[in-house]
Amino acid sequence: MLTVIFAFAAIVFAVYALLYLKHKARRKQFKNLPGIVPVPVLGNLYGLATLYSKKLPQHPGVYILEGILGSNYLFQKEGVQLVWMGTFPIVSIFKPELLELILSSTTSLEKTYEYSYLHKWLRRGLLTSTGDKWKSRRKLLTPCFHFRILEDFLPTFNENSVILVKKLRELRNEDYVDIMSLVVLCTLDIVCETVMGARIGAQTGENHEYVSAIRNVGDMLVERIARPLLWPELLFSLSEAGRTNSRNLKVLHSFTEKVIREKKTALLAQRSRGSEGTEDVLLGGKKRQALMDLLLDQHVNGHQLTEEDISEEVDTFMFEGHDTTAMAVTFSLYCIGLYPEVQRKIHEELDSIFGGDTERPVTLDDVRDMKYLECVIKESLRLYPSVPMIGRILNEEFKHDGMVIPKGTTLNFFIISIHRNPAVYPNPEVFDPDRFTPENALKRHPFAYLPFSAGPRNCIGQKFALLEEKTIIANILRNFSLVSLDPRDKVHLKIEFVLRPSEPIRMKFIPR
């Protein structure tokens, strides 16, 4: 027995010694980067102990966010922070000048490890692909988000936001409304119609299985990131969580594939009849083509995309296009309800555009005239960016002003910290939409504001998102005055793939 103990101790010591030497050698490569002094082998993992407290299963993202904001502020002046996850180095970048150099790179385009958890759902679509596939796919998809095409989506934005307005009217006498849950269903309806050309009726309680599956898969991604035992693919697939996730993914993929088959059959039948019309069979509206229709045209005509390619891109836009927009709308409404003077200016702007008419659909010209509302949305996205952090793998050695970051290093860009840097935004915790007037925005470094990322891998759907957000918020504000019931220090945030409140956003909607 004693021999076994000595043998085990010798193995542990040998492993520790090897890791110690590895860590010591790697630390020399990063000796010129500022950061919290690491413990040998463990690195800075000791600082993450709170993540594994008893409270972790409830809101892991709350503690992750508090840890990020707490440590990041210490290094904003230097613009760089080195953190050791054991012997694995991660470098965070805060300075706009450095962000521009890295995010503008055409070689360091690979996403970080955590994005691999999305592969079973999104496979290798635009968000998760790299290299030549990403470059060709981005070039192919960019024309699908031209403003001329986005204008055709406006009726869908209007119709679904009107449903949301009706639901808010029904809840006007409640003590409060949990606005986030309602907005998520609205944006899910919108993205299904605009991306797939299929109505799912999330706001009216239809297609419950699909709506639940998309919510459950998102929740499971967060749980997996927070639990190291679920990181290995084999352990995750064998766990109950992994098996449940597979069932939900089957629902999502089957729905997408069914819509593709139906629309492709309809498109080929239409062409066999020699029809030149562009009617969307599922929506029944002239020239209301969904993104899937545009991709099917390329599939049938140029054979540039397979059905599987279309499926992974549609699923990608379903993932990226509903939750991020929902959080942007939610936090914008919350901020509007918190600041009466800001709300008064929005009401004046909307009244000048619509003349008090609460029913006329929003047009593209109307959206262009919502200049103050746009400033409000942008300031809300500064404080509450829907995607609070992004990551890259450095595919070439980075040198700048005596600083060297080796090739292969994982880089993190904590957008939420960048947006609250007092060196860039004086009084950063103050909500001030005037920061985004044209004259004030011009004074700021373009890479100091990154709600849609920047560079070659910026968000392809940012114009789509802003158009949708303006339409939804305008239709709500044309009908209601808003009151947010909780001050900002009582609204705790949690960081997941998107930034969201850890508890319901409580609001009152008072008919105008």
Coordinates of C-alpha atoms in Angstrom, one line a residue:
M1 CA 0.0 0.0 0.0
L2 CA 2.8 2.3 0.9
T3 CA 4.5 1.6 -2.4
V4 CA 1.3 2.6 -4.3
I5 CA 1.1 5.9 -2.3
F6 CA 4.8 6.7 -3.1
A7 CA 4.3 5.9 -6.8
F8 CA 1.2 8.0 -7.0
A9 CA 3.0 10.9 -5.2
A10 CA 5.9 10.6 -7.6
I11 CA 3.6 10.8 -10.6
V12 CA 1.8 13.8 -9.2
F13 CA 5.2 15.5 -8.5
A14 CA 6.5 14.7 -11.9
V15 CA 3.4 16.1 -13.6
Y16 CA 3.6 19.2 -11.4
A17 CA 7.3 19.7 -12.2
L18 CA 6.6 19.4 -16.0
L19 CA 3.8 21.9 -15.8
Y20 CA 5.9 24.2 -13.6
L21 CA 8.7 24.2 -16.2
K22 CA 6.3 24.7 -19.0
H23 CA 4.6 27.6 -17.2
K24 CA 8.0 29.2 -16.4
A25 CA 9.1 29.0 -20.0
R26 CA 5.8 30.4 -21.3
R27 CA 5.9 33.3 -18.8
K28 CA 9.1 34.4 -20.3
Q29 CA 7.4 34.8 -23.7
F30 CA 4.8 37.2 -22.1
K31 CA 7.1 39.0 -19.6
N32 CA 6.4 42.4 -21.1
L33 CA 2.7 42.2 -20.7
P34 CA 0.9 43.7 -17.6
G35 CA -1.4 41.4 -15.6
I36 CA -2.1 40.0 -12.1
V37 CA 0.9 38.0 -10.9
P38 CA 0.1 34.3 -11.4
V39 CA 0.7 31.4 -9.0
P40 CA 3.0 28.7 -10.6
V41 CA 1.0 26.1 -12.5
L42 CA -2.4 27.4 -11.2
G43 CA -1.9 30.8 -12.8
N44 CA -4.8 33.1 -12.0
L45 CA -7.4 30.4 -11.5
Y46 CA -7.5 31.0 -7.8
G47 CA -9.3 34.3 -8.6
L48 CA -12.1 32.4 -10.2
A49 CA -13.0 30.5 -7.1
T50 CA -16.3 32.4 -6.7
L51 CA -17.5 30.9 -9.9
Y52 CA -17.7 27.5 -8.3
S53 CA -19.6 28.6 -5.2
K54 CA -23.0 27.2 -4.4
K55 CA -24.6 30.1 -6.2
L56 CA -23.0 29.1 -9.6
P57 CA -25.9 27.0 -10.9
Q58 CA -28.3 30.0 -10.5
H59 CA -26.4 32.8 -12.3
P60 CA -22.9 31.9 -13.3
G61 CA -22.8 34.7 -15.8
V62 CA -23.3 37.3 -13.0
Y63 CA -20.0 36.3 -11.3
I64 CA -18.2 36.1 -14.6
L65 CA -19.2 39.6 -15.4
E66 CA -18.3 41.0 -12.0
G67 CA -14.9 39.4 -12.2
I68 CA -14.3 40.8 -15.7
L69 CA -15.3 44.4 -14.8
G70 CA -13.4 44.2 -11.5
S71 CA -10.1 43.2 -12.9
N72 CA -10.3 44.9 -16.4
Y73 CA -10.6 48.4 -15.0
L74 CA -7.1 48.0 -13.5
F75 CA -5.6 47.6 -16.9
Q76 CA -7.5 49.9 -19.1
K77 CA -4.8 52.5 -19.0
E78 CA -2.2 50.1 -20.2
G79 CA -4.7 48.7 -22.8
V80 CA -3.6 45.1 -22.2
Q81 CA -4.2 42.5 -19.5
L82 CA -2.6 39.0 -19.3
V83 CA -4.5 36.3 -17.4
W84 CA -3.2 32.8 -16.9
M85 CA -5.8 30.0 -16.9
G86 CA -3.4 27.5 -15.3
T87 CA -0.6 27.4 -17.8
F88 CA -2.7 28.8 -20.6
P89 CA -2.3 32.5 -21.4
I90 CA -5.2 34.8 -22.4
V91 CA -4.6 38.4 -23.4
S92 CA -7.3 41.0 -23.1
I93 CA -7.1 44.1 -25.3
F94 CA -8.8 47.5 -24.3
K95 CA -7.0 50.3 -26.1
P96 CA -8.8 51.3 -29.4
E97 CA -5.5 51.8 -31.3
L98 CA -4.6 48.1 -30.5
L99 CA -8.1 46.9 -31.2
E100 CA -7.9 48.5 -34.7
L101 CA -4.6 46.8 -35.5
I102 CA -5.8 43.4 -34.4
L103 CA -9.5 43.4 -35.5
S104 CA -8.5 44.9 -38.9
S105 CA -6.1 42.0 -39.6
T106 CA -7.0 39.8 -42.5
T107 CA -5.1 36.8 -41.0
S108 CA -6.1 36.6 -37.4
L109 CA -9.8 35.8 -38.1
E110 CA -10.1 32.5 -36.2
K111 CA -12.6 32.5 -33.3
T112 CA -11.6 31.2 -29.9
Y113 CA -12.3 27.7 -28.4
E114 CA -15.7 28.4 -26.8
Y115 CA -17.2 29.0 -30.2
S116 CA -16.6 25.2 -30.9
Y117 CA -19.6 24.5 -28.5
L118 CA -21.8 26.0 -31.3
H119 CA -20.6 23.6 -34.0
K120 CA -23.3 20.9 -33.4
W121 CA -26.0 23.6 -33.8
L122 CA -24.6 26.0 -36.4
R123 CA -22.0 23.6 -37.9
R124 CA -19.6 25.7 -39.9
G125 CA -21.7 28.7 -40.9
L126 CA -20.6 32.3 -41.1
L127 CA -20.1 32.7 -37.3
T128 CA -18.0 29.6 -36.7
S129 CA -16.2 29.0 -40.0
T130 CA -12.7 30.1 -40.7
G131 CA -10.2 30.5 -43.6
D132 CA -11.3 30.3 -47.2
K133 CA -14.8 29.0 -46.4
W134 CA -15.5 32.0 -44.2
K135 CA -14.1 34.4 -46.8
S136 CA -16.1 33.0 -49.7
R137 CA -19.3 32.7 -47.6
R138 CA -19.0 36.3 -46.4
K139 CA -18.6 37.5 -49.9
L140 CA -21.6 35.5 -51.0
L141 CA -23.9 36.6 -48.2
T142 CA -23.0 40.3 -48.0
P143 CA -25.4 41.4 -50.9
C144 CA -28.3 39.7 -49.0
F145 CA -28.1 42.6 -46.4
H146 CA -28.2 45.4 -48.9
F147 CA -30.6 48.2 -47.7
R148 CA -32.7 47.6 -50.8
I149 CA -33.4 44.1 -49.6
L150 CA -33.8 45.1 -46.0
E151 CA -36.5 47.5 -46.9
D152 CA -38.6 44.5 -47.9
F153 CA -38.4 43.2 -44.3
L154 CA -40.0 46.4 -42.9
P155 CA -43.6 45.0 -43.2
T156 CA -42.5 42.0 -41.1
F157 CA -40.9 44.3 -38.5
N158 CA -44.1 46.3 -38.3
E159 CA -46.6 43.4 -38.2
N160 CA -44.8 41.6 -35.4
S161 CA -44.2 44.8 -33.3
V162 CA -47.9 45.6 -33.6
I163 CA -48.6 42.2 -32.1
L164 CA -46.2 43.1 -29.3
V165 CA -48.0 46.4 -28.8
K166 CA -51.4 44.6 -28.5
K167 CA -49.9 42.3 -25.9
L168 CA -48.6 45.3 -23.9
R169 CA -52.1 46.9 -24.0
E170 CA -53.5 43.7 -22.5
L171 CA -51.0 43.9 -19.7
R172 CA -51.3 47.6 -19.0
N173 CA -53.1 47.1 -15.6
E174 CA -50.5 44.6 -14.3
D175 CA -48.2 45.6 -11.4
Y176 CA -45.3 45.3 -13.9
V177 CA -44.4 43.7 -17.2
D178 CA -41.4 41.5 -17.8
I179 CA -40.5 43.1 -21.0
M180 CA -37.5 40.9 -21.9
S181 CA -39.6 37.7 -22.3
L182 CA -42.1 39.5 -24.6
V183 CA -39.4 41.1 -26.8
V184 CA -37.6 37.8 -27.2
L185 CA -40.8 36.2 -28.7
C186 CA -41.3 39.2 -31.0
T187 CA -37.7 39.1 -32.4
L188 CA -38.0 35.3 -32.8
D189 CA -41.1 35.7 -34.9
I190 CA -39.4 38.4 -36.9
V191 CA -36.2 36.4 -37.6
C192 CA -38.1 33.3 -38.5
E193 CA -40.1 35.2 -41.2
T194 CA -37.2 37.2 -42.5
V195 CA -34.7 34.4 -42.5
M196 CA -36.8 31.3 -43.3
G197 CA -39.9 32.8 -44.7
A198 CA -41.9 30.8 -42.1
R199 CA -44.4 32.1 -39.5
I200 CA -44.0 30.3 -36.2
G201 CA -46.4 32.4 -34.1
A202 CA -44.1 32.6 -31.0
Q203 CA -46.0 35.6 -29.7
T204 CA -49.3 33.8 -30.0
G205 CA -48.2 30.5 -28.5
E206 CA -47.8 28.5 -31.7
N207 CA -44.9 26.1 -32.5
H208 CA -44.2 25.6 -28.8
E209 CA -41.7 22.8 -29.5
Y210 CA -39.5 24.9 -31.7
V211 CA -39.6 27.9 -29.5
S212 CA -38.7 25.8 -26.4
A213 CA -35.9 24.1 -28.3
I214 CA -34.2 27.3 -29.4
R215 CA -34.4 28.6 -25.8
N216 CA -33.2 25.3 -24.3
V217 CA -30.2 25.1 -26.6
G218 CA -29.1 28.6 -25.7
D219 CA -29.4 27.8 -22.0
M220 CA -27.4 24.7 -22.4
L221 CA -24.5 26.5 -24.1
V222 CA -24.2 28.7 -21.0
E223 CA -24.4 25.8 -18.6
R224 CA -21.7 24.0 -20.5
I225 CA -19.3 26.9 -20.5
A226 CA -19.8 27.3 -16.7
R227 CA -19.1 23.6 -15.9
P228 CA -15.6 22.3 -16.8
L229 CA -16.8 18.7 -16.6
L230 CA -19.0 19.3 -19.6
W231 CA -16.2 20.9 -21.7
P232 CA -14.9 17.6 -23.3
E233 CA -17.2 16.6 -26.1
L234 CA -17.3 12.9 -25.1
L235 CA -18.3 13.7 -21.5
F236 CA -20.9 16.2 -22.7
S237 CA -22.5 13.7 -25.2
L238 CA -22.7 11.0 -22.5
S239 CA -24.3 13.3 -19.9
E240 CA -28.1 13.9 -19.5
A241 CA -27.5 17.5 -20.5
G242 CA -25.8 16.4 -23.7
R243 CA -28.6 14.0 -24.6
T244 CA -31.3 16.6 -23.9
N245 CA -29.3 19.0 -26.1
S246 CA -29.2 16.5 -28.9
R247 CA -33.0 16.1 -28.8
N248 CA -33.4 19.9 -29.0
L249 CA -31.0 20.2 -31.9
K250 CA -32.9 17.6 -33.8
V251 CA -36.1 19.7 -33.4
L252 CA -34.2 22.8 -34.7
H253 CA -32.5 21.1 -37.6
S254 CA -35.6 19.2 -38.7
F255 CA -37.6 22.4 -38.8
T256 CA -35.0 24.2 -40.9
E257 CA -34.6 21.3 -43.3
K258 CA -38.4 20.9 -43.7
V259 CA -38.7 24.6 -44.7
I260 CA -35.8 24.3 -47.1
R261 CA -37.4 21.3 -48.8
E262 CA -40.8 22.9 -49.1
K263 CA -39.4 26.2 -50.5
K264 CA -37.1 24.5 -52.9
T265 CA -40.0 22.3 -54.2
A266 CA -42.1 25.4 -54.6
L267 CA -39.3 27.3 -56.4
L268 CA -38.6 24.5 -58.9
A269 CA -42.4 24.1 -59.6
Q270 CA -42.6 27.8 -60.2
R271 CA -39.8 27.7 -62.6
S272 CA -41.1 24.7 -64.4
R273 CA -44.3 26.7 -65.1
G274 CA -42.1 29.5 -66.5
S275 CA -43.4 32.0 -63.9
E276 CA -41.3 35.1 -63.5
G277 CA -43.0 36.2 -60.2
T278 CA -41.2 36.2 -56.9
E279 CA -44.0 35.3 -54.6
D280 CA -43.0 33.8 -51.3
V281 CA -45.1 30.7 -51.1
L282 CA -45.2 30.5 -47.3
L283 CA -45.8 34.2 -46.7
G284 CA -47.9 34.7 -49.7
G285 CA -46.7 38.3 -50.3
K286 CA -45.4 39.7 -53.5
K287 CA -41.7 40.3 -53.3
R288 CA -41.4 39.4 -49.6
Q289 CA -38.5 37.1 -50.0
A290 CA -36.8 35.7 -47.0
L291 CA -33.0 35.2 -46.7
M292 CA -33.6 31.5 -47.4
D293 CA -35.2 32.4 -50.8
L294 CA -32.1 34.4 -51.8
L295 CA -29.9 31.5 -50.8
L296 CA -32.1 29.0 -52.7
D297 CA -31.8 31.2 -55.8
Q298 CA -28.0 30.8 -55.6
H299 CA -28.4 27.1 -54.9
V300 CA -30.6 26.4 -57.9
N301 CA -29.0 28.8 -60.3
G302 CA -25.3 28.8 -59.6
H303 CA -24.9 25.7 -57.4
Q304 CA -22.7 27.8 -55.1
L305 CA -24.5 26.5 -52.0
T306 CA -25.7 23.0 -51.1
E307 CA -28.9 22.4 -49.0
E308 CA -26.6 21.7 -46.0
D309 CA -24.8 25.1 -46.6
I310 CA -28.2 26.9 -46.6
S311 CA -29.2 25.1 -43.4
E312 CA -26.1 26.1 -41.5
E313 CA -26.4 29.7 -42.6
V314 CA -30.1 29.9 -41.7
D315 CA -29.5 28.3 -38.3
T316 CA -26.6 30.8 -37.8
F317 CA -28.8 33.8 -38.5
M318 CA -31.6 32.3 -36.3
F319 CA -29.1 32.1 -33.4
E320 CA -27.5 35.5 -34.0
G321 CA -30.5 37.4 -35.1
H322 CA -33.1 37.1 -32.4
D323 CA -31.5 37.1 -28.9
T324 CA -29.0 39.8 -29.6
T325 CA -31.7 42.1 -31.1
A326 CA -34.0 41.3 -28.2
M327 CA -31.5 42.3 -25.6
A328 CA -30.8 45.6 -27.5
V329 CA -34.5 46.4 -27.6
T330 CA -35.0 45.4 -23.9
F331 CA -32.2 47.5 -22.5
S332 CA -33.1 50.4 -24.8
L333 CA -36.7 50.4 -23.5
Y334 CA -35.4 50.0 -19.9
C335 CA -33.2 53.1 -20.3
I336 CA -36.0 55.1 -22.0
G337 CA -38.3 54.3 -19.1
L338 CA -35.6 55.3 -16.6
Y339 CA -34.9 58.8 -18.0
P340 CA -38.0 61.0 -18.5
E341 CA -36.2 63.7 -20.4
V342 CA -34.8 61.2 -22.9
Q343 CA -38.3 59.8 -23.4
R344 CA -39.8 63.2 -23.9
K345 CA -37.4 63.9 -26.7
I346 CA -38.1 60.6 -28.4
H347 CA -41.9 61.3 -28.1
E348 CA -41.4 64.7 -29.7
E349 CA -39.3 63.2 -32.5
L350 CA -41.9 60.5 -33.2
D351 CA -44.8 62.9 -33.0
S352 CA -43.1 65.1 -35.6
I353 CA -42.7 62.1 -37.9
F354 CA -46.1 60.5 -37.5
G355 CA -48.3 63.4 -36.4
G356 CA -49.8 61.4 -33.6
D357 CA -50.9 58.6 -35.9
T358 CA -50.3 55.3 -33.9
E359 CA -51.3 52.9 -36.7
R360 CA -49.5 54.0 -39.8
P361 CA -46.7 51.5 -40.6
V362 CA -43.1 52.6 -40.2
T363 CA -41.4 53.3 -43.5
L364 CA -37.7 53.5 -44.4
D365 CA -37.9 57.3 -44.6
D366 CA -39.4 57.3 -41.1
V367 CA -36.5 55.3 -39.8
R368 CA -34.0 57.6 -41.4
D369 CA -35.7 60.5 -39.5
M370 CA -35.4 58.8 -36.1
K371 CA -32.0 60.4 -35.4
Y372 CA -32.4 61.0 -31.7
L373 CA -33.9 57.5 -31.2
E374 CA -30.8 56.1 -32.9
C375 CA -28.6 58.0 -30.5
V376 CA -30.6 56.5 -27.6
I377 CA -30.2 53.0 -29.0
K378 CA -26.5 53.4 -29.5
E379 CA -25.9 54.8 -26.0
S380 CA -27.9 51.8 -24.6
L381 CA -25.7 49.5 -26.6
R382 CA -22.6 51.2 -25.2
L383 CA -23.7 50.4 -21.6
Y384 CA -25.3 47.1 -22.4
P385 CA -23.7 45.6 -25.6
S386 CA -25.7 42.6 -26.7
V387 CA -22.4 40.7 -27.3
P388 CA -20.3 41.7 -24.3
M389 CA -17.1 40.0 -25.4
I390 CA -15.5 38.4 -28.5
G391 CA -12.4 36.4 -29.0
R392 CA -9.7 35.7 -31.6
I393 CA -6.7 33.4 -32.1
L394 CA -3.6 35.4 -33.0
N395 CA -2.4 33.8 -36.2
E396 CA 0.8 35.9 -36.4
E397 CA 3.2 37.5 -33.9
F398 CA 1.9 40.9 -32.8
K399 CA 4.4 43.7 -32.1
H400 CA 3.6 47.2 -31.0
D401 CA 5.4 49.8 -29.0
G402 CA 7.8 47.4 -27.4
M403 CA 5.1 44.9 -26.6
V404 CA 5.2 41.4 -28.2
I405 CA 2.3 38.9 -28.2
P406 CA 3.3 35.5 -29.6
K407 CA 1.5 33.8 -32.5
G408 CA -1.2 31.4 -31.3
T409 CA -2.2 33.4 -28.3
T410 CA -5.9 33.6 -27.4
L411 CA -7.1 37.2 -27.4
N412 CA -10.3 38.5 -25.6
F413 CA -11.9 41.8 -26.3
F414 CA -14.2 42.7 -23.4
I415 CA -16.5 45.1 -25.3
I416 CA -18.5 46.0 -22.1
S417 CA -15.2 47.2 -20.4
I418 CA -14.1 49.1 -23.5
H419 CA -17.4 50.9 -23.6
R420 CA -17.1 52.0 -20.0
N421 CA -13.5 53.2 -20.2
P422 CA -13.4 56.7 -18.6
A423 CA -10.4 57.7 -20.8
V424 CA -12.7 57.4 -23.8
Y425 CA -16.1 58.1 -22.3
P426 CA -16.1 60.8 -19.6
N427 CA -18.4 59.8 -16.7
P428 CA -19.0 56.4 -18.4
E429 CA -21.8 55.3 -16.1
V430 CA -23.9 58.4 -17.1
F431 CA -26.6 57.6 -19.8
D432 CA -26.0 60.4 -22.4
P433 CA -27.4 59.8 -25.9
D434 CA -25.6 63.0 -27.1
R435 CA -22.4 61.0 -27.1
F436 CA -23.6 59.7 -30.5
T437 CA -24.5 62.9 -32.3
P438 CA -22.5 63.1 -35.5
E439 CA -20.2 65.8 -34.2
N440 CA -19.4 64.0 -31.0
A441 CA -19.0 60.6 -32.6
L442 CA -16.4 62.0 -35.0
K443 CA -14.2 62.9 -32.1
R444 CA -14.0 59.4 -30.9
H445 CA -11.7 56.6 -32.1
P446 CA -13.9 54.3 -34.4
F447 CA -12.7 51.2 -32.5
A448 CA -13.8 52.6 -29.1
Y449 CA -17.4 51.5 -29.9
L450 CA -17.9 47.9 -30.9
P451 CA -21.5 46.7 -30.3
F452 CA -21.3 44.9 -33.7
S453 CA -17.5 44.2 -33.5
A454 CA -15.4 45.7 -36.3
G455 CA -13.0 44.8 -39.1
P456 CA -13.5 41.9 -41.6
R457 CA -15.5 39.8 -39.1
N458 CA -17.9 42.6 -38.0
C459 CA -21.6 41.7 -37.7
I460 CA -23.0 41.3 -41.2
G461 CA -26.5 42.0 -39.9
Q462 CA -26.0 45.3 -38.1
K463 CA -28.1 47.4 -40.5
F464 CA -30.8 44.7 -40.3
A465 CA -30.6 44.9 -36.5
L466 CA -30.7 48.7 -36.2
L467 CA -33.7 48.9 -38.6
E468 CA -35.6 46.2 -36.6
E469 CA -34.8 47.9 -33.3
K470 CA -35.9 51.3 -34.4
T471 CA -39.2 49.9 -35.8
I472 CA -40.1 47.9 -32.7
I473 CA -39.2 50.7 -30.2
A474 CA -40.9 53.4 -32.3
N475 CA -44.1 51.4 -32.5
I476 CA -44.1 50.9 -28.7
L477 CA -43.3 54.6 -27.9
R478 CA -45.9 55.8 -30.3
N479 CA -48.5 54.0 -28.1
F480 CA -47.0 54.2 -24.6
S481 CA -45.2 56.1 -22.0
L482 CA -42.7 53.9 -20.3
V483 CA -41.7 53.7 -16.6
S484 CA -38.8 51.5 -15.5
L485 CA -39.4 50.3 -11.9
D486 CA -35.9 49.4 -10.9
P487 CA -32.8 51.7 -10.8
R488 CA -29.7 50.6 -12.6
D489 CA -27.9 49.5 -9.5
K490 CA -30.7 47.0 -8.8
V491 CA -30.6 45.5 -12.3
H492 CA -27.8 42.9 -12.2
L493 CA -26.3 41.6 -15.4
K494 CA -25.0 38.2 -16.4
I495 CA -22.6 37.5 -19.3
E496 CA -23.5 34.6 -21.6
F497 CA -23.2 34.5 -25.3
V498 CA -25.3 37.6 -25.0
L499 CA -25.6 40.1 -22.1
R500 CA -28.8 39.8 -20.3
P501 CA -30.4 40.8 -17.0
S502 CA -30.2 38.2 -14.3
E503 CA -33.8 39.0 -13.2
P504 CA -36.8 40.3 -15.1
I505 CA -36.7 43.9 -16.3
R506 CA -39.8 45.3 -14.6
M507 CA -41.6 48.0 -16.5
K508 CA -45.0 49.8 -16.7
F509 CA -46.5 50.7 -20.1
I510 CA -49.0 53.6 -19.8
P511 CA -51.2 54.2 -22.9
R512 CA -50.6 57.7 -24.4

